[in-house]
Coordinates of C-alpha atoms in Angstrom, one line a residue:
X29 CA -16.1 14.9 133.3
X30 CA -16.5 12.5 130.4
X31 CA -18.3 15.1 128.4
X32 CA -17.8 13.2 125.1
X33 CA -19.6 10.1 126.5
X34 CA -22.3 12.2 128.3
X35 CA -23.3 14.2 125.2
X36 CA -23.0 11.2 122.9
X37 CA -25.5 9.5 125.1
X38 CA -27.7 12.6 125.0
X39 CA -27.8 12.7 121.2
X40 CA -28.4 9.0 120.9
X41 CA -31.4 9.3 123.3
X42 CA -32.8 12.2 121.2
X43 CA -32.3 10.3 118.0
X44 CA -33.9 7.1 119.4
X45 CA -36.9 9.2 120.7
X46 CA -37.5 10.7 117.3
X47 CA -37.4 7.3 115.6
X48 CA -40.0 5.8 118.0
X49 CA -42.3 8.8 117.4
X50 CA -41.6 8.9 113.6
X51 CA -42.4 5.2 113.1
X52 CA -45.8 5.7 114.8
X53 CA -46.7 9.0 113.0
X54 CA -45.6 7.5 109.6
X55 CA -47.4 4.2 110.1
X56 CA -44.1 2.4 109.3
X57 CA -44.0 -1.4 109.5
X58 CA -40.2 -2.1 109.5
X59 CA -37.1 -0.4 110.8
X60 CA -33.8 -1.9 109.7
X61 CA -35.6 -5.1 108.7
X62 CA -37.2 -5.5 112.1
X63 CA -40.8 -4.8 113.2
X64 CA -41.2 -1.2 114.6
X65 CA -41.6 -0.8 118.4
X66 CA -45.2 0.2 118.3
X67 CA -46.2 -2.9 116.3
X68 CA -44.7 -5.1 119.2
X69 CA -45.6 -3.1 122.3
X70 CA -48.4 -0.8 121.2
X71 CA -48.7 2.9 120.4
X72 CA -49.0 4.0 124.0
X73 CA -45.8 2.3 125.0
X74 CA -43.9 3.7 122.0
X75 CA -45.0 7.3 122.7
X76 CA -44.2 7.1 126.4
X77 CA -40.8 5.5 125.9
X78 CA -40.0 8.1 123.2
X79 CA -41.1 10.9 125.7
X80 CA -38.9 9.3 128.4
X81 CA -35.8 9.1 126.2
X82 CA -36.3 12.7 125.1
X83 CA -36.7 13.9 128.7
X84 CA -33.8 11.7 129.9
X85 CA -31.5 13.0 127.2
X86 CA -32.2 16.6 128.1
X87 CA -31.8 15.8 131.8
X88 CA -28.4 14.2 131.2
X89 CA -27.3 17.3 129.3
X90 CA -28.7 19.7 132.0
X91 CA -26.8 17.9 134.8
X92 CA -23.5 19.0 133.2
X93 CA -24.3 22.7 133.7
X94 CA -22.8 23.4 130.2
X95 CA -25.3 26.1 129.2
X96 CA -24.0 26.5 125.6
X97 CA -24.4 22.8 124.9
X98 CA -27.8 22.7 126.6
X99 CA -29.0 25.5 124.3
X100 CA -27.7 23.7 121.2
X101 CA -29.5 20.5 122.2
X102 CA -32.8 22.3 123.1
X103 CA -32.6 24.1 119.7
X104 CA -32.0 20.8 117.9
X105 CA -35.0 19.2 119.6
X106 CA -37.2 22.1 118.7
X107 CA -36.0 22.2 115.1
X108 CA -36.5 18.4 114.6
X109 CA -40.1 18.7 115.8
X110 CA -40.7 21.6 113.4
X111 CA -39.3 19.7 110.5
X112 CA -41.5 16.7 111.3
X113 CA -44.6 18.9 111.7
X114 CA -43.9 20.6 108.3
X115 CA -43.5 17.2 106.7
X116 CA -46.7 15.9 108.3
X117 CA -48.7 19.0 107.2
X118 CA -47.5 18.5 103.6
X119 CA -48.0 14.7 103.5
X120 CA -48.8 13.5 100.0
X121 CA -48.6 17.1 98.6
X122 CA -47.6 16.8 94.9
X123 CA -47.0 20.5 94.8
X124 CA -44.3 20.3 97.5
X125 CA -41.4 22.5 96.2
X126 CA -37.7 21.8 96.3
X127 CA -37.2 24.8 98.7
X128 CA -39.8 23.3 101.1
X129 CA -38.1 19.9 100.9
X130 CA -34.7 21.4 101.7
X131 CA -36.2 23.2 104.7
X132 CA -37.8 20.0 106.0
X133 CA -34.6 18.0 105.9
X134 CA -32.6 20.9 107.2
X135 CA -34.7 21.0 110.3
X136 CA -35.3 17.3 110.9
X137 CA -31.8 15.9 110.0
X138 CA -29.1 18.5 109.1
X139 CA -29.4 20.5 112.4
X140 CA -29.1 17.3 114.4
X141 CA -25.8 16.4 112.7
X142 CA -24.7 20.0 113.0
X143 CA -25.6 20.2 116.7
X144 CA -23.7 17.0 117.5
X145 CA -20.6 18.4 115.8
X146 CA -20.9 21.8 117.4
X147 CA -21.2 20.2 120.8
X148 CA -17.9 18.3 120.1
X149 CA -16.3 21.7 119.4
X150 CA -17.5 23.2 122.7
X151 CA -16.3 20.3 124.8
X152 CA -12.9 20.3 123.0
X153 CA -12.5 24.1 123.7
X154 CA -12.1 24.6 119.9
X155 CA -11.6 28.0 118.4
X156 CA -14.5 29.8 116.7
X157 CA -12.9 28.9 113.3
X158 CA -12.8 25.2 114.2
X159 CA -16.3 25.3 115.7
X160 CA -17.6 26.8 112.4
X161 CA -15.7 24.2 110.4
X162 CA -17.0 21.1 112.2
X163 CA -20.5 22.6 112.3
X164 CA -20.4 23.1 108.6
X165 CA -19.2 19.5 108.1
X166 CA -22.1 18.2 110.3
X167 CA -24.7 20.3 108.6
X168 CA -23.7 19.3 105.1
X169 CA -23.3 15.6 106.2
X170 CA -26.9 15.8 107.5
X171 CA -28.3 17.2 104.3
X172 CA -26.5 14.6 102.2
X173 CA -27.4 11.8 104.6
X174 CA -31.1 12.6 104.3
X175 CA -31.1 12.9 100.5
X176 CA -29.2 9.6 100.3
X177 CA -31.8 8.0 102.7
X178 CA -34.6 9.3 100.6
X179 CA -33.0 7.8 97.5
X180 CA -33.0 4.4 99.2
X181 CA -36.8 4.3 99.0
X182 CA -36.4 3.9 95.2
X183 CA -34.7 0.6 95.3
X184 CA -36.2 -2.8 94.4
X185 CA -33.9 -4.7 96.8
X186 CA -36.1 -5.2 99.9
X187 CA -33.5 -7.4 101.7
X188 CA -30.7 -4.7 101.5
X189 CA -33.1 -1.9 102.4
X190 CA -34.5 -3.4 105.5
X191 CA -38.0 -2.0 105.0
X192 CA -40.9 -2.4 102.6
X193 CA -40.2 -1.3 99.0
X194 CA -41.6 2.2 98.4
X195 CA -42.4 2.6 102.1
X196 CA -41.7 6.3 102.3
X197 CA -43.9 7.0 99.3
X198 CA -46.8 4.9 100.8
X199 CA -46.4 7.0 103.9
X200 CA -47.0 10.1 101.8
X201 CA -43.4 11.4 101.9
X202 CA -42.7 13.4 98.7
X203 CA -39.0 13.7 98.4
X204 CA -36.5 15.2 96.0
X205 CA -36.4 12.5 93.3
X206 CA -40.1 12.8 92.9
X207 CA -40.2 16.6 93.2
X208 CA -37.6 17.0 90.5
X209 CA -39.0 14.4 88.1
X210 CA -42.5 15.9 88.4
X211 CA -41.2 19.3 87.5
X212 CA -39.3 18.0 84.4
X213 CA -41.9 15.5 83.1
X214 CA -44.3 16.2 80.2
X215 CA -48.0 16.2 80.9
X216 CA -48.6 12.4 80.1
X217 CA -45.7 11.1 82.2
X218 CA -46.5 13.5 85.0
X219 CA -50.0 12.2 85.1
X220 CA -48.8 8.6 85.2
X221 CA -46.4 9.4 88.1
X222 CA -49.1 11.3 90.0
X223 CA -51.6 8.4 89.6
X224 CA -49.1 6.0 91.1
X225 CA -48.1 8.3 93.9
X226 CA -51.7 9.1 94.9
X227 CA -52.5 5.4 95.2
X228 CA -50.7 4.3 98.3
X229 CA -51.5 0.7 97.5
X230 CA -49.6 0.7 94.2
X231 CA -48.3 -2.6 92.9
X232 CA -44.7 -3.7 92.5
X233 CA -45.1 -3.3 88.7
X234 CA -46.4 0.3 89.1
X235 CA -43.6 1.2 91.5
X236 CA -41.0 -0.2 89.0
X237 CA -42.6 2.0 86.4
X238 CA -42.3 5.0 88.7
X239 CA -38.6 4.3 89.3
X240 CA -38.1 4.2 85.5
X241 CA -39.9 7.6 85.1
X242 CA -37.8 9.1 87.9
X243 CA -34.7 7.9 86.1
X244 CA -36.0 9.1 82.8
X245 CA -36.5 12.7 84.1
X246 CA -33.4 12.8 86.1
X247 CA -34.9 12.8 89.6
X248 CA -32.6 10.1 90.9
X249 CA -29.5 11.6 89.2
X250 CA -30.3 15.1 90.5
X251 CA -30.7 13.9 94.1
X252 CA -27.4 12.1 93.9
X253 CA -25.8 15.2 92.5
X254 CA -27.2 17.4 95.3
X255 CA -26.1 15.0 98.0
X256 CA -22.6 14.7 96.5
X257 CA -22.3 18.5 96.5
X258 CA -23.1 18.7 100.2
X259 CA -20.6 15.9 100.9
X260 CA -17.9 17.8 99.1
X261 CA -18.8 21.0 100.9
X262 CA -18.7 19.2 104.2
X263 CA -15.2 17.7 103.4
X264 CA -13.9 21.1 102.3
X265 CA -15.0 22.6 105.7
X266 CA -12.6 20.1 107.4
X267 CA -9.6 21.6 105.6
X268 CA -9.3 24.0 108.5
X269 CA -7.7 21.1 110.4
X270 CA -4.3 19.6 109.6
X271 CA -4.2 16.2 107.9
X272 CA -4.7 13.5 110.5
X273 CA -6.2 10.1 111.1
X274 CA -9.3 11.8 112.7
X275 CA -9.8 14.0 109.6
X276 CA -9.5 11.0 107.3
X277 CA -12.1 9.1 109.3
X278 CA -14.6 12.0 109.1
X279 CA -14.0 12.2 105.3
X280 CA -14.6 8.4 105.0
X281 CA -17.8 8.7 107.0
X282 CA -18.9 11.5 104.7
X283 CA -18.2 9.4 101.6
X284 CA -20.0 6.4 103.1
X285 CA -23.2 8.4 103.5
X286 CA -23.5 8.4 99.7
X287 CA -23.0 4.7 99.1
X288 CA -24.7 3.0 102.0
X289 CA -27.4 0.5 101.1
X290 CA -29.5 0.7 104.3

């Protein structure tokens, strides 16, 4: 059958389901510059449609009888939920560690990317070596993608971003730029940052000051460096494959993850 189309649909359904649920849990107002689903149709509808998409995605996968792929998809779904729960439990926690942050993004994003790539290896009857290579590419892409996404919160360009400035921070998401800067800052500046972060109704001026402090203590530069390292690692994994148009496209996609604006 058209396994590539079938499993692409499955992963899109899973992803869409998580976005519907996430926006509700996070209290987000915008997604890609548009009002979130629950603000238009209500919380109940958003939850139920998310549940339906999740069930439908798993149902489509199950109908193929490809047990290995079904196990991957079920594992991804479980991991994403665990990542989101961990993030929710540590909402607004200023003592969140870098290790915890990495575990959260590993579960909620990196394993989704890895699962999609591993599935492509299964349906292409790839060798174990090739499966490991594309899975490594997907995993590292996912880690970098989430770090780059977290960096986007610290931009002052609302139009390019497609969501409210500082939205993630207002939702209580403590991410790598903040974790690193808090660790490096002296007592006075640390206190200034903590005061802004604790007040989820911070002003534009306060948010601008926070960005300046994140830059001063290397939080933004460090996050960019970590994301770039994962991209390079992911691209190195692809060297298992001979040079080709397909490999170049995957490399371009990886590079784009670092420079996207929304």
